[in-house]
Amino acid sequence: MSSATPLDDSYFDYCPWDFERRATPEQRMAQAGRQRRLTDRGATFGPQCFVSAAAGVFPDSLQMGANCYIAGHAYVTGELTTGSDCTVNPYATVRGRVVLGDGVRIGAHSSLLGFNHGFAADRPVHRQPLTSKGITVGEDVWIGSNVVVLDGVTIGDHCVIGAGAVVTKDVPPWTVTAGNPARPVRDRRAGRTSAGGTTPGALGLADAVARFADQAREQAAAVIDRCWNAEAGRYTDRPGAPATVRAHCDAIEIADLLLGSPPPQMSGTEHAERLRSLQDPATGLVPEYGPDGGPGALPAPSSDGWVEDPAAEYHVLSVGYALGLLGSRFAHPVHVAARLTAAQLTARLDALPWRTRAWTAGAWVDCFATAAYRNAELRDGPAAPGTLEALFGWLLTRADPTTGLWGAAGPTTHARLHLVNGGYRLIRGSFAQFGLQVPYTERMVDTVLAHSRDPRWFSPGRENACNVLDVAHPLWLAGQHSDYRAAEARTWAEQQLPRILDRWQAGAGFGFGQAGEGGGPGHRPGLQGTEMWLAIIWLLADIAGVAGRLDYRPRGVHRPEPGPSPALTPPC
């Protein structure tokens, strides 16, 4: 067909990429009028956009970047925001709250459904309430034809979603995924040897992590069941150990990672109600089990109202995220955090043992920041006015520009151990959970890499889950913003992974540490060790560029990215 031959309007409905090059002046005027009518209803368009007259475009909000198009017979409703160079091809459906990064291709007949409704038996389906968590798609993503992406999913940068896939879970960056439900097929970077890519030697590592993941999934139910005390109706970390609240939460996280469902000993609703019932309504904390199997007693509050109880403080993390995985949330605000004023918070931060026990100080910040996050989830306000500003202001001005962390290295017997471990806990609950960048990223990398070479904590037979996690997460987090010393981080991850994978014990999971190594719940396999090492394996695999072969991504306490926005979480 000659480029000088005028084209019928229907041609551009199906080949909109030709509009800028081949449309007549009359067709351009008609397109400008179509966009003007949408603009009058609040839409915005970058330059060189196209919206087919044959498309059903009825949005509540529409913002399109430059060089984007909506092709013929596409159906767009709800709230759509796109970057530049995005395409919605013929017969595609985009509904609900959907955000696209730059360079996203949505194939013909695909559906991005950023909303949902219930199907409980108490009313007809058409009368069920609507919910919307939204869909987020990163940059440089190709979504093939006949794909369905469900509400709540995040697709990372540089992904490819194979034709016909049904995407029900988040997709990590660089992943090629396919199937129903969609599963990772490979890392898009596989075979690259340039900086940031996967080296040929890592391809064998990719196969090893894939074999491990298949084995872990096959044995996950047995790992959880061996730690279920049927007589007491409680979970223990390992057979013979006492029942703990954390063990219940670890079982939920392991089941979510490997089974995609709650632990089989109870329904999801029963798990959630069990955990919710343990929360103390006066303080908002969750104490450890008492002698009768119910909630235990809490200490008397301090003068500022805070309750000093290490187990209850950690349960702000473990119970809160376990409930989130079950689609639930705390029954009450965490009052001890909500009641702290900015002045009380600053005084407490000043009094923490930063010079001698940086781990203890960082753990407290993790608890408070997570409590504020959970309170926001309940629409109860994150804390007293100005408290979060006071927290981050204090952290930003107290970070050490030479180490990138907080506090001091401590006695020579521990060197950087408490500094790095406390830094991870602090960063996890504050900067990472709220999606903020740490102030001295490169110095943090220098410190944790130096620590990772200490043979007291990082040599065969010496590693435990805490120590490896507290290096792996900062390295992973830094790698999201910078390639500073990325090759060294990748080498360290590639060295750690084979040793860790070999420690899996059939039907029992991972031990927290190794025989002869102190700390934590010990070397015998249990739920805490299994949950933590599964998260560590994902972090290390992602640093090494092979995480797509695991087909899981942590979503609980040890999730790598910010927590989901509380405003998008539907009520329990």
Coordinates of C-alpha atoms in Angstrom, one line a residue:
M1 CA 0.0 0.0 0.0
S2 CA 1.4 3.4 -1.0
S3 CA 2.2 5.7 1.9
A4 CA 0.5 8.5 -0.1
T5 CA -2.8 6.6 -0.2
P6 CA -5.3 8.0 2.4
L7 CA -6.2 5.3 4.9
D8 CA -9.7 4.5 6.2
D9 CA -10.3 5.4 9.8
S10 CA -10.7 1.7 10.7
Y11 CA -7.1 1.0 9.6
F12 CA -5.8 3.1 12.6
D13 CA -8.2 1.3 14.9
Y14 CA -6.1 -1.8 14.4
C15 CA -2.7 -0.2 13.4
P16 CA -2.6 2.9 15.6
W17 CA 1.2 3.0 15.5
D18 CA 0.9 4.4 12.0
F19 CA -1.3 7.3 12.9
E20 CA 1.4 9.9 13.4
R21 CA 3.1 9.0 10.1
R22 CA 0.1 8.4 7.8
A23 CA -3.0 10.2 9.1
T24 CA -4.7 12.9 7.0
P25 CA -5.3 16.5 8.4
E26 CA -9.0 15.6 8.7
Q27 CA -8.2 12.5 10.7
R28 CA -5.8 14.5 13.0
M29 CA -8.5 17.1 13.6
A30 CA -11.0 14.3 14.5
Q31 CA -8.5 12.8 16.9
A32 CA -7.8 16.1 18.5
G33 CA -11.5 16.6 19.0
R34 CA -11.8 13.1 20.6
Q35 CA -9.0 13.9 23.0
R36 CA -10.5 17.3 23.8
R37 CA -13.8 15.7 24.8
L38 CA -11.9 13.4 27.2
T39 CA -9.9 16.3 28.5
D40 CA -13.1 18.2 29.3
R41 CA -13.9 15.2 31.6
G42 CA -10.5 15.5 33.3
A43 CA -8.2 13.4 31.1
T44 CA -4.6 14.5 30.2
F45 CA -2.6 13.5 27.2
G46 CA 1.1 13.8 26.3
P47 CA 2.1 14.6 22.8
Q48 CA 1.5 12.1 19.9
C49 CA -1.2 10.1 21.6
F50 CA -4.0 8.3 19.9
V51 CA -7.4 7.1 21.1
S52 CA -9.5 5.0 18.7
A53 CA -13.0 6.1 18.1
A54 CA -13.9 2.4 18.2
A55 CA -12.6 2.0 21.8
G56 CA -14.8 2.2 24.8
V57 CA -13.0 4.7 26.9
F58 CA -15.1 5.8 30.0
P59 CA -12.5 6.5 32.7
D60 CA -12.9 8.1 36.1
S61 CA -9.4 9.3 35.6
L62 CA -7.1 9.0 32.6
Q63 CA -3.5 10.3 32.3
M64 CA -1.5 9.2 29.3
G65 CA 2.2 10.0 28.7
A66 CA 3.7 10.8 25.3
N67 CA 3.5 8.4 22.4
C68 CA 0.7 6.2 23.8
Y69 CA -2.3 4.7 22.2
I70 CA -5.6 3.0 22.9
A71 CA -6.5 0.8 19.9
G72 CA -9.9 -0.2 18.5
H73 CA -12.4 -2.1 20.6
A74 CA -10.2 -1.7 23.8
Y75 CA -12.3 -1.1 26.9
V76 CA -10.9 1.3 29.5
T77 CA -12.7 2.3 32.7
G78 CA -11.6 3.3 36.3
E79 CA -8.3 5.1 36.8
L80 CA -5.6 4.5 34.2
T81 CA -2.2 6.3 34.5
T82 CA 0.5 5.5 32.0
G83 CA 4.1 6.6 31.4
S84 CA 5.3 7.3 27.9
D85 CA 5.4 4.8 25.0
C86 CA 2.5 2.6 26.3
T87 CA 0.1 0.7 24.1
V88 CA -3.3 -0.8 24.8
N89 CA -3.9 -3.0 21.8
P90 CA -7.1 -4.1 20.1
Y91 CA -9.8 -5.7 22.3
A92 CA -7.7 -5.3 25.5
T93 CA -9.5 -4.4 28.7
V94 CA -8.0 -2.1 31.4
R95 CA -10.3 -1.6 34.4
G96 CA -10.1 -0.4 38.0
R97 CA -6.9 1.3 39.3
V98 CA -4.0 0.6 36.9
V99 CA -0.6 2.3 36.7
L100 CA 1.8 1.6 33.9
G101 CA 5.4 2.7 33.7
D102 CA 7.2 3.7 30.5
G103 CA 7.3 1.4 27.6
V104 CA 4.5 -1.0 28.5
R105 CA 2.9 -3.1 25.7
I106 CA -0.5 -4.7 26.5
G107 CA -1.3 -7.4 23.9
A108 CA -4.6 -7.9 22.1
H109 CA -7.5 -9.5 24.1
S110 CA -5.6 -9.1 27.4
S111 CA -7.3 -7.9 30.6
L112 CA -5.8 -5.9 33.5
L113 CA -8.5 -6.0 36.2
G114 CA -7.6 -3.6 39.0
F115 CA -10.7 -4.3 41.0
N116 CA -12.6 -7.3 42.4
H117 CA -15.8 -8.2 44.3
G118 CA -16.7 -10.8 46.8
F119 CA -18.7 -14.0 46.3
A120 CA -19.8 -14.8 49.9
A121 CA -22.9 -16.9 50.2
D122 CA -24.8 -14.2 52.2
R123 CA -25.9 -12.3 49.1
P124 CA -26.0 -12.6 45.3
V125 CA -22.8 -12.0 43.4
H126 CA -24.1 -8.9 41.7
R127 CA -24.7 -7.3 45.2
Q128 CA -21.2 -8.0 46.5
P129 CA -19.1 -5.0 47.5
L130 CA -16.3 -3.9 45.2
T131 CA -12.7 -3.7 46.3
S132 CA -9.7 -2.3 44.5
K133 CA -6.0 -2.8 45.5
G134 CA -4.9 -1.8 42.0
I135 CA -2.4 -3.1 39.5
T136 CA 1.1 -1.6 39.0
V137 CA 3.2 -2.4 36.0
G138 CA 6.9 -1.3 35.9
E139 CA 8.9 0.0 32.9
D140 CA 9.8 -1.9 29.8
V141 CA 7.1 -4.6 30.2
W142 CA 5.6 -6.7 27.4
I143 CA 2.2 -8.3 28.3
G144 CA 1.4 -10.8 25.6
S145 CA -2.0 -11.5 24.0
N146 CA -4.9 -13.1 26.0
V147 CA -3.2 -12.4 29.4
V148 CA -5.2 -11.8 32.5
V149 CA -3.7 -9.7 35.4
L150 CA -5.7 -9.8 38.6
D151 CA -6.2 -7.1 41.2
G152 CA -3.4 -6.4 43.6
V153 CA -0.6 -7.6 41.4
T154 CA 2.7 -5.7 40.8
I155 CA 4.7 -6.5 37.7
G156 CA 8.3 -5.4 38.0
D157 CA 10.4 -3.6 35.5
H158 CA 11.6 -5.4 32.3
C159 CA 9.2 -8.4 32.6
V160 CA 7.7 -10.4 29.8
I161 CA 4.3 -12.0 30.4
G162 CA 3.7 -14.9 28.0
A163 CA 0.5 -15.1 25.9
G164 CA -2.4 -16.7 27.8
A165 CA -0.9 -16.3 31.3
V166 CA -3.1 -15.6 34.3
V167 CA -1.1 -13.5 36.7
T168 CA -2.3 -13.8 40.3
K169 CA 0.9 -12.9 42.2
D170 CA 3.6 -10.2 42.0
V171 CA 6.2 -10.7 39.3
P172 CA 9.8 -9.8 40.1
P173 CA 11.8 -7.5 37.8
W174 CA 13.4 -9.2 34.7
T175 CA 11.1 -12.3 35.0
V176 CA 9.7 -14.1 31.9
T177 CA 6.6 -15.8 33.1
A178 CA 3.8 -17.9 31.6
G179 CA 1.0 -20.3 32.4
N180 CA -2.2 -20.5 34.5
P181 CA -1.5 -19.5 37.1
A182 CA 1.6 -17.7 35.8
R183 CA 4.9 -19.1 36.9
P184 CA 8.5 -17.8 36.2
V185 CA 10.1 -19.4 33.2
R186 CA 13.5 -17.7 33.3
D187 CA 15.3 -14.5 34.1
R188 CA 15.3 -12.3 31.0
R189 CA 18.9 -11.4 31.6
A190 CA 20.1 -15.1 31.6
G191 CA 23.2 -15.5 29.6
R192 CA 24.3 -11.9 29.8
T193 CA 27.8 -11.2 31.0
S194 CA 27.7 -7.4 31.2
A195 CA 27.5 -5.6 34.6
G196 CA 24.1 -6.3 36.2
G197 CA 23.5 -9.4 34.2
T198 CA 23.6 -13.1 34.9
T199 CA 27.0 -14.7 34.1
P200 CA 27.2 -18.1 32.4
G201 CA 28.4 -19.6 35.7
A202 CA 25.2 -18.4 37.3
L203 CA 23.1 -20.5 35.0
G204 CA 24.0 -23.6 36.9
L205 CA 23.1 -21.8 40.1
A206 CA 19.8 -20.9 38.5
D207 CA 19.1 -24.6 38.0
A208 CA 20.1 -25.4 41.6
V209 CA 17.7 -22.8 43.1
A210 CA 14.9 -24.1 40.8
R211 CA 15.5 -27.7 42.0
F212 CA 15.5 -26.5 45.6
A213 CA 12.3 -24.6 45.2
D214 CA 10.5 -27.6 43.7
Q215 CA 11.8 -29.8 46.6
A216 CA 10.7 -27.2 49.2
R217 CA 7.2 -26.9 47.7
E218 CA 6.8 -30.7 47.7
Q219 CA 7.8 -30.9 51.4
A220 CA 6.3 -27.7 52.7
A221 CA 3.1 -29.3 54.1
A222 CA 5.2 -31.9 56.0
V223 CA 7.5 -29.2 57.3
I224 CA 4.6 -27.3 58.8
D225 CA 2.7 -30.4 60.0
R226 CA 5.6 -31.7 62.1
C227 CA 5.5 -28.5 64.1
W228 CA 1.7 -28.6 64.7
N229 CA 0.8 -29.8 68.2
A230 CA -2.7 -31.2 67.5
E231 CA -3.4 -31.8 71.2
A232 CA -2.8 -28.2 72.1
G233 CA -4.0 -26.8 68.8
R234 CA -0.8 -24.7 68.6
Y235 CA 2.3 -24.4 66.5
T236 CA 5.8 -25.0 67.9
D237 CA 9.0 -23.9 66.3
R238 CA 10.1 -27.6 66.2
P239 CA 8.8 -30.8 67.7
G240 CA 9.1 -30.8 71.5
A241 CA 9.5 -27.0 71.8
P242 CA 6.9 -24.9 73.5
A243 CA 4.1 -23.3 71.4
T244 CA 4.8 -19.7 70.4
V245 CA 3.0 -16.9 68.6
R246 CA 5.9 -16.5 66.3
A247 CA 5.8 -20.2 65.3
H248 CA 2.2 -19.7 64.2
C249 CA 3.2 -16.7 62.1
D250 CA 6.2 -18.5 60.6
A251 CA 3.9 -21.4 59.6
I252 CA 1.6 -18.9 57.8
E253 CA 4.5 -17.2 56.0
I254 CA 6.0 -20.6 54.8
A255 CA 2.6 -21.8 53.6
D256 CA 2.1 -18.5 51.7
L257 CA 5.5 -18.8 50.0
L258 CA 5.5 -22.4 49.1
L259 CA 1.8 -23.5 49.0
G260 CA 0.1 -20.2 48.1
S261 CA -2.5 -20.9 50.8
P262 CA -2.9 -20.8 54.6
P263 CA -1.4 -23.7 56.6
P264 CA -3.8 -26.7 56.2
Q265 CA -4.4 -27.2 59.9
M266 CA -7.1 -24.5 59.9
S267 CA -9.0 -22.3 57.5
G268 CA -7.6 -18.9 56.7
T269 CA -10.4 -17.3 58.7
E270 CA -9.6 -19.5 61.7
H271 CA -5.9 -18.6 61.5
A272 CA -6.8 -14.9 61.4
E273 CA -9.3 -15.0 64.2
R274 CA -6.8 -17.0 66.4
L275 CA -4.1 -14.3 65.9
R276 CA -6.5 -11.4 66.3
S277 CA -7.8 -12.8 69.6
L278 CA -4.4 -12.6 71.1
Q279 CA -4.1 -8.8 70.8
D280 CA -4.3 -6.9 74.1
P281 CA -7.0 -4.2 73.5
A282 CA -5.5 -1.8 76.0
T283 CA -1.9 -1.7 74.6
G284 CA -2.4 -3.1 71.1
L285 CA 0.5 -5.5 71.7
V286 CA 0.3 -9.3 71.3
P287 CA 1.9 -11.0 74.3
E288 CA 3.4 -14.5 74.2
Y289 CA 1.1 -17.4 75.2
G290 CA 0.4 -17.7 78.9
P291 CA 0.5 -21.0 80.8
D292 CA -3.2 -21.7 79.9
G293 CA -2.6 -21.3 76.2
G294 CA -4.3 -17.9 76.1
P295 CA -2.6 -14.5 75.9
G296 CA 0.0 -14.0 78.6
A297 CA 0.5 -11.0 80.9
L298 CA 2.4 -7.8 79.8
P299 CA 4.7 -5.8 82.1
A300 CA 3.5 -2.5 83.5
P301 CA 4.0 0.5 81.1
S302 CA 6.9 2.9 81.4
S303 CA 6.3 6.5 82.2
D304 CA 5.7 7.4 78.6
G305 CA 3.2 4.5 78.2
W306 CA 5.5 2.1 76.3
V307 CA 5.5 -1.5 77.4
E308 CA 8.9 -3.2 77.5
D309 CA 8.4 -6.8 76.2
P310 CA 10.8 -8.1 73.5
A311 CA 8.4 -10.9 72.4
A312 CA 5.4 -8.6 72.2
E313 CA 7.5 -6.0 70.3
Y314 CA 8.5 -8.6 67.6
H315 CA 4.9 -9.7 67.4
V316 CA 4.0 -6.3 66.0
L317 CA 6.0 -7.4 63.0
S318 CA 5.2 -11.2 62.8
V319 CA 1.5 -11.1 63.7
G320 CA 0.8 -7.9 61.6
Y321 CA 2.3 -9.4 58.4
A322 CA 0.8 -12.9 59.0
L323 CA -2.6 -11.3 59.2
G324 CA -1.9 -9.3 56.1
L325 CA -1.1 -12.6 54.2
L326 CA -4.5 -13.9 55.4
G327 CA -6.3 -10.8 54.1
S328 CA -6.9 -9.6 57.6
R329 CA -5.4 -7.1 60.1
F330 CA -5.1 -6.2 63.8
A331 CA -8.4 -5.8 65.6
H332 CA -7.1 -2.8 67.5
P333 CA -4.5 0.0 67.0
V334 CA -1.1 -0.5 68.5
H335 CA -1.9 2.0 71.2
V336 CA 1.6 2.1 72.8
A337 CA 2.9 3.6 69.6
A338 CA -0.1 5.8 68.8
R339 CA 0.1 7.5 72.2
L340 CA 3.8 8.5 72.0
T341 CA 4.2 12.2 71.3
A342 CA 7.0 13.5 69.1
A343 CA 8.9 14.7 72.2
Q344 CA 8.5 11.3 74.0
L345 CA 9.6 9.5 70.9
T346 CA 12.7 11.6 70.5
A347 CA 13.6 11.2 74.2
R348 CA 13.2 7.4 73.8
L349 CA 15.4 7.4 70.7
D350 CA 18.1 9.4 72.5
A351 CA 18.0 6.9 75.4
L352 CA 18.4 3.7 73.3
P353 CA 21.8 1.9 73.6
W354 CA 23.2 2.9 70.3
R355 CA 26.9 2.8 71.4
T356 CA 26.8 -0.6 73.2
R357 CA 23.8 -2.6 71.8
A358 CA 23.0 -1.2 68.3
W359 CA 20.9 -4.3 67.6
T360 CA 18.6 -3.6 70.5
A361 CA 18.2 0.0 69.4
G362 CA 17.5 -0.9 65.8
A363 CA 15.0 -3.6 66.8
W364 CA 13.0 -1.0 68.8
V365 CA 12.9 1.4 65.8
D366 CA 11.7 -1.5 63.7
C367 CA 8.9 -2.2 66.2
F368 CA 7.8 1.4 66.5
A369 CA 7.8 2.1 62.8
T370 CA 5.9 -1.1 62.0
A371 CA 3.3 -0.2 64.7
A372 CA 2.9 3.2 63.1
Y373 CA 2.5 1.5 59.7
R374 CA -0.2 -0.9 61.1
N375 CA -2.1 2.0 62.8
A376 CA -2.3 3.8 59.4
E377 CA -3.7 0.6 58.0
L378 CA -6.5 0.9 60.5
R379 CA -7.2 4.5 59.4
D380 CA -6.4 5.4 63.0
G381 CA -3.5 7.7 62.1
P382 CA 0.1 6.4 62.0
A383 CA 0.9 8.0 65.4
A384 CA 0.5 11.2 67.3
P385 CA 0.8 14.3 65.1
G386 CA 4.4 14.9 63.9
T387 CA 5.7 11.6 65.3
L388 CA 6.7 10.0 62.0
E389 CA 8.3 13.2 60.9
A390 CA 10.2 13.2 64.2
L391 CA 11.3 9.6 63.7
F392 CA 12.7 10.1 60.2
G393 CA 14.2 13.4 61.1
W394 CA 16.0 11.8 64.0
L395 CA 17.2 8.9 61.8
L396 CA 18.4 11.1 59.0
T397 CA 20.4 13.4 61.3
R398 CA 21.9 10.6 63.4
A399 CA 23.1 8.3 60.5
D400 CA 26.8 7.9 60.6
P401 CA 28.2 9.2 57.2
T402 CA 31.3 6.9 57.6
T403 CA 29.4 3.6 58.1
G404 CA 26.0 4.5 56.6
L405 CA 24.4 3.0 59.7
W406 CA 23.5 4.0 63.3
G407 CA 25.4 3.5 66.5
A408 CA 28.8 2.1 67.0
A409 CA 30.6 -1.2 66.2
G410 CA 30.7 -2.0 69.9
P411 CA 33.2 -4.3 71.7
T412 CA 36.0 -5.9 69.6
T413 CA 34.5 -9.3 70.5
H414 CA 31.6 -8.5 68.2
A415 CA 33.2 -5.9 65.8
R416 CA 30.5 -4.8 63.4
L417 CA 28.0 -7.6 64.2
H418 CA 25.6 -5.5 66.3
L419 CA 26.1 -2.4 64.1
V420 CA 25.1 -4.3 60.9
N421 CA 22.4 -6.4 62.5
G422 CA 20.8 -3.4 64.2
G423 CA 21.1 -1.4 61.0
Y424 CA 19.1 -4.1 59.1
R425 CA 16.3 -4.1 61.7
L426 CA 16.1 -0.3 61.7
I427 CA 16.1 0.0 57.9
R428 CA 13.6 -2.8 57.5
G429 CA 10.9 -1.1 59.6
S430 CA 11.6 2.5 58.6
F431 CA 13.2 3.3 55.3
A432 CA 12.4 0.0 53.5
Q433 CA 8.9 -0.5 54.8
F434 CA 7.9 3.1 53.9
G435 CA 9.7 3.0 50.6
L436 CA 12.4 5.6 51.4
Q437 CA 16.1 5.6 50.4
V438 CA 18.7 5.3 53.2
P439 CA 20.8 8.4 53.5
Y440 CA 24.3 7.0 52.9
T441 CA 23.8 4.0 50.5
E442 CA 27.4 3.5 49.4
R443 CA 28.8 3.8 52.9
M444 CA 26.2 1.2 54.1
V445 CA 27.4 -1.2 51.3
D446 CA 31.1 -0.6 52.3
T447 CA 30.2 -1.5 55.9
V448 CA 28.2 -4.6 55.3
L449 CA 30.6 -6.0 52.7
A450 CA 33.5 -5.5 55.2
H451 CA 31.4 -7.3 57.8
S452 CA 30.6 -10.2 55.4
R453 CA 34.3 -11.0 55.3
D454 CA 34.6 -11.6 59.0
P455 CA 35.2 -15.4 59.4
R456 CA 33.7 -15.5 62.9
W457 CA 30.2 -15.0 61.3
F458 CA 30.7 -15.9 57.6
S459 CA 32.7 -19.1 57.1
P460 CA 31.4 -22.7 56.5
G461 CA 29.7 -23.9 59.6
R462 CA 29.5 -20.5 61.2
E463 CA 26.6 -18.7 59.4
N464 CA 23.2 -18.3 61.0
A465 CA 20.0 -16.8 59.5
C466 CA 20.2 -13.5 61.3
N467 CA 23.7 -12.7 60.3
V468 CA 23.3 -13.6 56.6
L469 CA 19.9 -11.8 56.4
D470 CA 21.4 -8.7 57.9
V471 CA 23.9 -8.4 55.1
A472 CA 21.8 -9.8 52.2
H473 CA 18.9 -7.3 52.7
P474 CA 21.0 -4.1 52.8
L475 CA 23.0 -5.3 49.7
W476 CA 19.7 -6.0 47.9
L477 CA 18.2 -2.7 48.9
A478 CA 21.2 -0.8 47.8
G479 CA 21.2 -2.6 44.5
Q480 CA 17.8 -1.1 43.7
H481 CA 19.3 2.4 43.6
S482 CA 22.9 1.9 42.6
D483 CA 25.4 -0.5 41.0
Y484 CA 28.1 0.5 43.5
R485 CA 30.2 -2.6 44.3
A486 CA 27.4 -4.7 42.7
A487 CA 29.9 -7.3 41.3
E488 CA 31.2 -7.9 44.8
A489 CA 27.7 -8.3 46.2
R490 CA 26.8 -10.7 43.4
T491 CA 29.9 -12.8 44.1
W492 CA 29.1 -13.0 47.8
A493 CA 25.6 -14.0 47.0
E494 CA 26.8 -16.7 44.6
Q495 CA 29.1 -18.1 47.3
Q496 CA 26.5 -18.2 50.0
L497 CA 23.6 -19.8 48.0
P498 CA 25.0 -23.3 47.4
R499 CA 26.0 -23.6 51.1
I500 CA 22.5 -22.6 52.2
L501 CA 20.7 -24.8 49.7
D502 CA 22.6 -27.9 51.0
R503 CA 21.3 -27.3 54.5
W504 CA 17.7 -28.1 53.7
Q505 CA 16.7 -31.2 55.7
A506 CA 14.1 -33.4 53.9
G507 CA 10.6 -33.0 55.4
A508 CA 11.9 -30.7 58.2
G509 CA 13.2 -27.5 56.6
F510 CA 16.1 -25.4 57.8
G511 CA 17.8 -24.9 61.1
F512 CA 18.3 -21.3 62.2
G513 CA 22.1 -21.9 62.6
Q514 CA 24.5 -24.8 62.5
A515 CA 25.8 -27.3 65.0
G516 CA 28.2 -25.5 67.3
E517 CA 26.9 -22.0 66.3
G518 CA 25.1 -20.2 69.1
G519 CA 22.1 -17.9 69.0
G520 CA 18.5 -18.1 68.0
P521 CA 16.6 -21.3 68.3
G522 CA 19.6 -23.4 67.5
H523 CA 20.6 -25.7 64.6
R524 CA 17.7 -28.2 64.6
P525 CA 15.3 -27.6 61.7
G526 CA 12.2 -25.6 62.6
L527 CA 9.8 -22.9 61.4
Q528 CA 11.8 -19.8 62.3
G529 CA 14.9 -21.1 60.5
T530 CA 12.9 -22.2 57.5
E531 CA 11.0 -18.9 57.1
M532 CA 14.1 -16.8 57.4
W533 CA 16.3 -18.9 55.1
L534 CA 13.6 -19.0 52.4
A535 CA 13.6 -15.2 52.4
I536 CA 17.4 -15.0 52.5
I537 CA 17.6 -17.4 49.5
W538 CA 15.3 -15.1 47.5
L539 CA 17.3 -12.0 48.4
L540 CA 20.6 -13.7 47.4
A541 CA 19.1 -15.2 44.3
D542 CA 17.9 -11.8 43.2
I543 CA 21.3 -10.3 43.8
A544 CA 22.7 -13.1 41.7
G545 CA 20.1 -12.6 39.0
V546 CA 18.4 -16.0 39.3
A547 CA 15.4 -15.3 41.6
G548 CA 12.9 -15.9 38.8
R549 CA 13.7 -19.6 39.1
L550 CA 12.4 -19.8 42.6
D551 CA 8.8 -19.0 41.7
Y552 CA 8.2 -17.3 45.1
R553 CA 8.8 -13.9 46.6
P554 CA 8.6 -13.0 50.3
R555 CA 5.5 -11.0 51.2
G556 CA 5.7 -11.0 55.0
V557 CA 8.1 -9.7 57.6
H558 CA 11.1 -10.2 55.3
R559 CA 9.5 -8.9 52.1
P560 CA 12.2 -7.1 50.1
E561 CA 10.2 -4.0 49.0
P562 CA 7.9 -1.6 50.8
G563 CA 4.8 -2.9 52.4
P564 CA 1.5 -2.5 50.6
S565 CA -0.1 0.9 50.9
P566 CA -2.5 0.7 53.9
A567 CA -5.0 2.9 52.0
L568 CA -5.4 0.1 49.5
T569 CA -6.1 -2.6 52.0
P570 CA -9.8 -3.6 52.1
P571 CA -11.4 -4.0 55.5
C572 CA -11.3 -7.4 57.2

